[in-house]
mmCIF file with all atom_site columns, C-alpha atoms in Angstrom:
data_model
loop_
_atom_site.group_PDB
_atom_site.id
_atom_site.type_symbol
_atom_site.label_atom_id
_atom_site.label_alt_id
_atom_site.label_comp_id
_atom_site.label_asym_id
_atom_site.label_entity_id
_atom_site.label_seq_id
_atom_site.pdbx_PDB_ins_code
_atom_site.Cartn_x
_atom_site.Cartn_y
_atom_site.Cartn_z
_atom_site.occupancy
_atom_site.B_iso_or_equiv
_atom_site.pdbx_formal_charge
_atom_site.auth_seq_id
_atom_site.auth_comp_id
_atom_site.auth_asym_id
_atom_site.auth_atom_id
_atom_site.pdbx_PDB_model_num
ATOM 1   C CA . MET A 1 1   ? 0.133   -0.085 -0.135 1.00 0.00 ? 697 MET A CA 1
ATOM 2   C CA . THR A 1 2   ? 1.575   3.232  -0.559 1.00 0.00 ? 698 THR A CA 1
ATOM 3   C CA . ILE A 1 3   ? 0.731   6.273  1.000  1.00 0.00 ? 699 ILE A CA 1
ATOM 4   C CA . HIS A 1 4   ? 0.922   9.523  -0.516 1.00 0.00 ? 700 HIS A CA 1
ATOM 5   C CA . LEU A 1 5   ? 2.049   12.423 2.091  1.00 0.00 ? 701 LEU A CA 1
ATOM 6   C CA . PRO A 1 6   ? 0.901   16.149 1.874  1.00 0.00 ? 702 PRO A CA 1
ATOM 7   C CA . PHE A 1 7   ? 4.256   16.221 2.946  1.00 0.00 ? 703 PHE A CA 1
ATOM 8   C CA . SER A 1 8   ? 7.785   15.214 2.048  1.00 0.00 ? 704 SER A CA 1
ATOM 9   C CA . PRO A 1 9   ? 9.105   13.495 5.560  1.00 0.00 ? 705 PRO A CA 1
ATOM 10  C CA . SER A 1 10  ? 12.209  12.971 3.860  1.00 0.00 ? 706 SER A CA 1
ATOM 11  C CA . ALA A 1 11  ? 12.948  16.473 2.889  1.00 0.00 ? 707 ALA A CA 1
ATOM 12  C CA . PRO A 1 12  ? 16.000  18.496 3.307  1.00 0.00 ? 708 PRO A CA 1
ATOM 13  C CA . THR A 1 13  ? 13.817  21.831 5.417  1.00 0.00 ? 709 THR A CA 1
ATOM 14  C CA . LEU A 1 14  ? 11.324  19.344 7.547  1.00 0.00 ? 710 LEU A CA 1
ATOM 15  C CA . PRO A 1 15  ? 12.968  20.523 11.048 1.00 0.00 ? 711 PRO A CA 1
ATOM 16  C CA . SER A 1 16  ? 13.416  17.739 13.353 1.00 0.00 ? 712 SER A CA 1
ATOM 17  C CA . TRP A 1 17  ? 10.280  17.470 16.055 1.00 0.00 ? 713 TRP A CA 1
ATOM 18  C CA . ALA A 1 18  ? 12.287  18.651 18.854 1.00 0.00 ? 714 ALA A CA 1
ATOM 19  C CA . ARG A 1 19  ? 12.502  21.519 16.544 1.00 0.00 ? 715 ARG A CA 1
ATOM 20  C CA . MET A 1 20  ? 9.435   21.667 15.188 1.00 0.00 ? 716 MET A CA 1
ATOM 21  C CA . PRO A 1 21  ? 7.215   24.513 17.231 1.00 0.00 ? 717 PRO A CA 1
ATOM 22  C CA . HIS A 1 22  ? 4.166   22.745 18.166 1.00 0.00 ? 718 HIS A CA 1
ATOM 23  C CA . ASP A 1 23  ? 1.066   24.797 16.155 1.00 0.00 ? 719 ASP A CA 1
ATOM 24  C CA . GLU A 1 24  ? 2.758   23.018 13.226 1.00 0.00 ? 720 GLU A CA 1
ATOM 25  C CA . ARG A 1 25  ? 3.543   19.202 15.177 1.00 0.00 ? 721 ARG A CA 1
ATOM 26  C CA . LEU A 1 26  ? -0.374  19.625 15.500 1.00 0.00 ? 722 LEU A CA 1
ATOM 27  C CA . SER A 1 27  ? -0.539  20.520 11.760 1.00 0.00 ? 723 SER A CA 1
ATOM 28  C CA . ARG A 1 28  ? 0.656   17.899 10.740 1.00 0.00 ? 724 ARG A CA 1
ATOM 29  C CA . ILE A 1 29  ? -0.512  14.970 13.058 1.00 0.00 ? 725 ILE A CA 1
ATOM 30  C CA . LYS A 1 30  ? -4.154  16.667 11.553 1.00 0.00 ? 726 LYS A CA 1
ATOM 31  C CA . GLU A 1 31  ? -3.307  16.177 7.909  1.00 0.00 ? 727 GLU A CA 1
ATOM 32  C CA . LEU A 1 32  ? -1.107  12.645 8.594  1.00 0.00 ? 728 LEU A CA 1
ATOM 33  C CA . ASN A 1 33  ? -4.463  11.460 10.905 1.00 0.00 ? 729 ASN A CA 1
ATOM 34  C CA . ASP A 1 34  ? -7.073  12.617 7.997  1.00 0.00 ? 730 ASP A CA 1
ATOM 35  C CA . LEU A 1 35  ? -5.118  10.063 6.039  1.00 0.00 ? 731 LEU A CA 1
ATOM 36  C CA . ASP A 1 36  ? -6.765  7.472  8.884  1.00 0.00 ? 732 ASP A CA 1
ATOM 37  C CA . LEU A 1 37  ? -2.955  6.248  9.857  1.00 0.00 ? 733 LEU A CA 1
ATOM 38  C CA . SER A 1 38  ? -2.418  4.720  13.280 1.00 0.00 ? 734 SER A CA 1
ATOM 39  C CA . ALA A 1 39  ? -0.348  7.181  15.673 1.00 0.00 ? 735 ALA A CA 1
ATOM 40  C CA . ALA A 1 40  ? 1.983   4.859  16.106 1.00 0.00 ? 736 ALA A CA 1
ATOM 41  C CA . ASP A 1 41  ? 2.545   4.938  12.123 1.00 0.00 ? 737 ASP A CA 1
ATOM 42  C CA . ILE A 1 42  ? 2.335   8.890  12.402 1.00 0.00 ? 738 ILE A CA 1
ATOM 43  C CA . ALA A 1 43  ? 4.685   8.766  15.092 1.00 0.00 ? 739 ALA A CA 1
ATOM 44  C CA . SER A 1 44  ? 7.153   7.134  12.926 1.00 0.00 ? 740 SER A CA 1
ATOM 45  C CA . LEU A 1 45  ? 7.146   9.400  10.338 1.00 0.00 ? 741 LEU A CA 1
ATOM 46  C CA . LEU A 1 46  ? 7.575   12.238 12.278 1.00 0.00 ? 742 LEU A CA 1
ATOM 47  C CA . GLU A 1 47  ? 10.395  10.699 14.365 1.00 0.00 ? 743 GLU A CA 1
ATOM 48  C CA . THR A 1 48  ? 8.791   10.835 17.933 1.00 0.00 ? 744 THR A CA 1
ATOM 49  C CA . THR A 1 49  ? 6.956   8.522  20.022 1.00 0.00 ? 745 THR A CA 1
ATOM 50  C CA . PRO A 1 50  ? 3.148   7.366  19.438 1.00 0.00 ? 746 PRO A CA 1
ATOM 51  C CA . SER A 1 51  ? 2.293   8.836  22.981 1.00 0.00 ? 747 SER A CA 1
ATOM 52  C CA . ALA A 1 52  ? 3.821   12.044 22.074 1.00 0.00 ? 748 ALA A CA 1
ATOM 53  C CA . VAL A 1 53  ? 1.244   12.421 18.944 1.00 0.00 ? 749 VAL A CA 1
ATOM 54  C CA . ARG A 1 54  ? -1.227  10.850 21.827 1.00 0.00 ? 750 ARG A CA 1
ATOM 55  C CA . GLY A 1 55  ? -0.735  13.719 23.901 1.00 0.00 ? 751 GLY A CA 1
ATOM 56  C CA . ILE A 1 56  ? -0.849  16.232 21.476 1.00 0.00 ? 752 ILE A CA 1
ATOM 57  C CA . ALA A 1 57  ? -4.369  14.789 19.865 1.00 0.00 ? 753 ALA A CA 1
ATOM 58  C CA . PHE A 1 58  ? -5.609  14.737 22.819 1.00 0.00 ? 754 PHE A CA 1
ATOM 59  C CA . ARG A 1 59  ? -5.356  17.818 24.460 1.00 0.00 ? 755 ARG A CA 1
ATOM 60  C CA . ALA A 1 60  ? -6.356  19.567 21.115 1.00 0.00 ? 756 ALA A CA 1
ATOM 61  C CA . GLY A 1 61  ? -8.916  17.508 20.760 1.00 0.00 ? 757 GLY A CA 1
ATOM 62  C CA . LEU A 1 62  ? -8.691  15.755 17.839 1.00 0.00 ? 758 LEU A CA 1
ATOM 63  C CA . ARG A 1 63  ? -9.212  12.694 17.576 1.00 0.00 ? 759 ARG A CA 1
ATOM 64  C CA . LEU A 1 64  ? -6.639  9.613  16.050 1.00 0.00 ? 760 LEU A CA 1
ATOM 65  C CA . SER A 1 65  ? -7.901  7.234  13.795 1.00 0.00 ? 761 SER A CA 1
ATOM 66  C CA . GLY A 1 66  ? -8.010  3.714  14.374 1.00 0.00 ? 762 GLY A CA 1
ATOM 67  C CA . ALA A 1 67  ? -8.230  5.049  18.912 1.00 0.00 ? 763 ALA A CA 1
ATOM 68  C CA . THR A 1 68  ? -10.635 3.841  21.351 1.00 0.00 ? 764 THR A CA 1
ATOM 69  C CA . VAL A 1 69  ? -11.698 5.095  24.614 1.00 0.00 ? 765 VAL A CA 1
ATOM 70  C CA . VAL A 1 70  ? -12.709 2.547  27.221 1.00 0.00 ? 766 VAL A CA 1
ATOM 71  C CA . ARG A 1 71  ? -14.581 3.371  29.864 1.00 0.00 ? 767 ARG A CA 1
ATOM 72  C CA . ARG A 1 72  ? -15.130 1.245  32.761 1.00 0.00 ? 768 ARG A CA 1
ATOM 73  C CA . PRO A 1 73  ? -18.648 1.563  34.335 1.00 0.00 ? 769 PRO A CA 1
ATOM 74  C CA . ALA A 1 74  ? -19.208 3.330  37.122 1.00 0.00 ? 770 ALA A CA 1
ATOM 75  C CA . VAL A 1 75  ? -19.108 1.441  40.789 1.00 0.00 ? 771 VAL A CA 1
ATOM 76  C CA . GLU A 1 76  ? -22.056 1.876  43.379 1.00 0.00 ? 772 GLU A CA 1
ATOM 77  C CA . TRP A 1 77  ? -20.829 3.556  46.597 1.00 0.00 ? 773 TRP A CA 1
ATOM 78  C CA . ASP A 1 78  ? -24.203 2.844  47.968 1.00 0.00 ? 774 ASP A CA 1
ATOM 79  C CA . MET A 1 79  ? -22.952 1.878  52.134 1.00 0.00 ? 775 MET A CA 1
ATOM 80  C CA . ALA A 1 80  ? -20.474 5.323  51.542 1.00 0.00 ? 776 ALA A CA 1
ATOM 81  C CA . ASP A 1 81  ? -22.905 7.507  50.902 1.00 0.00 ? 777 ASP A CA 1
ATOM 82  C CA . GLU A 1 82  ? -24.653 6.097  53.777 1.00 0.00 ? 778 GLU A CA 1
ATOM 83  C CA . VAL A 1 83  ? -21.471 7.328  55.788 1.00 0.00 ? 779 VAL A CA 1
ATOM 84  C CA . ALA A 1 84  ? -21.240 10.184 57.876 1.00 0.00 ? 780 ALA A CA 1
ATOM 85  C CA . GLU A 1 85  ? -18.818 12.294 58.194 1.00 0.00 ? 781 GLU A CA 1
ATOM 86  C CA . GLU A 1 86  ? -17.435 12.181 61.957 1.00 0.00 ? 782 GLU A CA 1
ATOM 87  C CA . THR A 1 87  ? -16.858 8.418  61.123 1.00 0.00 ? 783 THR A CA 1
ATOM 88  C CA . TRP A 1 88  ? -13.687 9.458  58.673 1.00 0.00 ? 784 TRP A CA 1
ATOM 89  C CA . ALA A 1 89  ? -11.179 8.848  61.217 1.00 0.00 ? 785 ALA A CA 1
ATOM 90  C CA . PRO A 1 90  ? -9.481  5.509  61.731 1.00 0.00 ? 786 PRO A CA 1
ATOM 91  C CA . LEU A 1 91  ? -12.695 3.571  62.524 1.00 0.00 ? 787 LEU A CA 1
ATOM 92  C CA . GLY A 1 92  ? -9.980  0.944  64.190 1.00 0.00 ? 788 GLY A CA 1
ATOM 93  C CA . PRO A 1 93  ? -6.815  -0.697 65.560 1.00 0.00 ? 789 PRO A CA 1
ATOM 94  C CA . SER A 1 94  ? -3.782  0.254  62.777 1.00 0.00 ? 790 SER A CA 1
ATOM 95  C CA . VAL A 1 95  ? -2.640  -3.122 61.018 1.00 0.00 ? 791 VAL A CA 1
ATOM 96  C CA . ARG A 1 96  ? 0.310   -3.057 58.902 1.00 0.00 ? 792 ARG A CA 1
ATOM 97  C CA . LEU A 1 97  ? 1.254   -3.801 54.983 1.00 0.00 ? 793 LEU A CA 1
ATOM 98  C CA . VAL A 1 98  ? 1.878   -7.365 56.134 1.00 0.00 ? 794 VAL A CA 1
ATOM 99  C CA . ASP A 1 99  ? -1.176  -7.482 57.782 1.00 0.00 ? 795 ASP A CA 1
ATOM 100 C CA . LEU A 1 100 ? -3.366  -6.803 54.054 1.00 0.00 ? 796 LEU A CA 1
ATOM 101 C CA . ASP A 1 101 ? -5.448  -9.092 52.806 1.00 0.00 ? 797 ASP A CA 1
ATOM 102 C CA . GLU A 1 102 ? -8.368  -8.543 50.024 1.00 0.00 ? 798 GLU A CA 1
ATOM 103 C CA . ASN A 1 103 ? -11.299 -7.837 53.038 1.00 0.00 ? 799 ASN A CA 1
ATOM 104 C CA . THR A 1 104 ? -9.528  -5.442 54.630 1.00 0.00 ? 800 THR A CA 1
ATOM 105 C CA . CYS A 1 105 ? -9.255  -1.386 54.445 1.00 0.00 ? 801 CYS A CA 1
ATOM 106 C CA . ARG A 1 106 ? -5.976  -0.246 52.395 1.00 0.00 ? 802 ARG A CA 1
ATOM 107 C CA . TRP A 1 107 ? -6.153  3.755  53.521 1.00 0.00 ? 803 TRP A CA 1
ATOM 108 C CA . PRO A 1 108 ? -2.882  4.319  55.235 1.00 0.00 ? 804 PRO A CA 1
ATOM 109 C CA . VAL A 1 109 ? -3.338  5.971  58.275 1.00 0.00 ? 805 VAL A CA 1
ATOM 110 C CA . GLY A 1 110 ? 0.984   7.199  59.184 1.00 0.00 ? 806 GLY A CA 1
ATOM 111 C CA . GLN A 1 111 ? 3.608   5.917  60.268 1.00 0.00 ? 807 GLN A CA 1
ATOM 112 C CA . GLU A 1 112 ? 5.418   6.779  63.868 1.00 0.00 ? 808 GLU A CA 1
ATOM 113 C CA . GLU A 1 113 ? 8.768   7.823  63.855 1.00 0.00 ? 809 GLU A CA 1
ATOM 114 C CA . GLY A 1 114 ? 10.912  3.951  62.751 1.00 0.00 ? 810 GLY A CA 1
ATOM 115 C CA . SER A 1 115 ? 7.608   2.062  62.247 1.00 0.00 ? 811 SER A CA 1
ATOM 116 C CA . ALA A 1 116 ? 6.290   0.347  59.308 1.00 0.00 ? 812 ALA A CA 1
ATOM 117 C CA . GLN A 1 117 ? 2.945   2.146  57.538 1.00 0.00 ? 813 GLN A CA 1
ATOM 118 C CA . GLN A 1 118 ? 0.112   2.000  59.112 1.00 0.00 ? 814 GLN A CA 1
ATOM 119 C CA . PHE A 1 119 ? -3.632  1.385  57.313 1.00 0.00 ? 815 PHE A CA 1
ATOM 120 C CA . CYS A 1 120 ? -7.306  1.363  58.768 1.00 0.00 ? 816 CYS A CA 1
ATOM 121 C CA . GLY A 1 121 ? -7.812  -2.323 58.468 1.00 0.00 ? 817 GLY A CA 1
ATOM 122 C CA . CYS A 1 122 ? -11.088 -2.163 58.778 1.00 0.00 ? 818 CYS A CA 1
ATOM 123 C CA . GLN A 1 123 ? -13.945 -4.511 56.666 1.00 0.00 ? 819 GLN A CA 1
ATOM 124 C CA . SER A 1 124 ? -13.409 -3.101 52.845 1.00 0.00 ? 820 SER A CA 1
ATOM 125 C CA . VAL A 1 125 ? -16.299 -2.098 50.558 1.00 0.00 ? 821 VAL A CA 1
ATOM 126 C CA . LYS A 1 126 ? -17.734 -4.662 48.320 1.00 0.00 ? 822 LYS A CA 1
ATOM 127 C CA . ARG A 1 127 ? -15.215 -4.106 44.784 1.00 0.00 ? 823 ARG A CA 1
ATOM 128 C CA . SER A 1 128 ? -13.228 -1.433 47.113 1.00 0.00 ? 824 SER A CA 1
ATOM 129 C CA . SER A 1 129 ? -9.882  -1.263 48.241 1.00 0.00 ? 825 SER A CA 1
ATOM 130 C CA . TYR A 1 130 ? -11.573 1.053  51.642 1.00 0.00 ? 826 TYR A CA 1
ATOM 131 C CA . CYS A 1 131 ? -13.722 0.500  54.285 1.00 0.00 ? 827 CYS A CA 1
ATOM 132 C CA . ALA A 1 132 ? -16.727 2.566  53.696 1.00 0.00 ? 828 ALA A CA 1
ATOM 133 C CA . ALA A 1 133 ? -16.100 5.223  55.580 1.00 0.00 ? 829 ALA A CA 1
ATOM 134 C CA . HIS A 1 134 ? -12.817 5.902  53.635 1.00 0.00 ? 830 HIS A CA 1
ATOM 135 C CA . ALA A 1 135 ? -14.220 5.752  50.495 1.00 0.00 ? 831 ALA A CA 1
ATOM 136 C CA . LYS A 1 136 ? -16.165 8.360  50.897 1.00 0.00 ? 832 LYS A CA 1
ATOM 137 C CA . MET A 1 137 ? -14.127 10.576 52.263 1.00 0.00 ? 833 MET A CA 1
ATOM 138 C CA . GLY A 1 138 ? -12.021 9.531  49.061 1.00 0.00 ? 834 GLY A CA 1
ATOM 139 C CA . ARG A 1 139 ? -14.474 11.184 47.467 1.00 0.00 ? 835 ARG A CA 1
ATOM 140 C CA . ALA A 1 140 ? -15.140 13.846 48.555 1.00 0.00 ? 836 ALA A CA 1
ATOM 141 C CA . VAL A 1 141 ? -11.813 15.661 47.246 1.00 0.00 ? 837 VAL A CA 1
#
């Protein structure tokens, strides 16, 4: 398959990616995107990384060809919504990292001088790393 580019990538006047002004980078990405090239193909032609191409496109609100957005379903926090704000403090005896399991709250509650980091350790909410109070606290920001 032959791709006809709107400019010559091997032209001696083509500035390197590092010296190319932002506006020129964006216009070249738009031109190549209109040819339905992937971020990797565009990056190869512009001698940069696909991440750099995706970052500029994202900040400019440009949807790259072949780009798909994967959204995770929202987690329901019913239990956290019912917890009063005064319960945001550590709820029980704190535990060490090595004592945590899949059912204990992993909210860090502090570290005393010369000791290991401590965590909440209360029962965690289903599909969460935190107890109901700390899950609500994390969303309150």
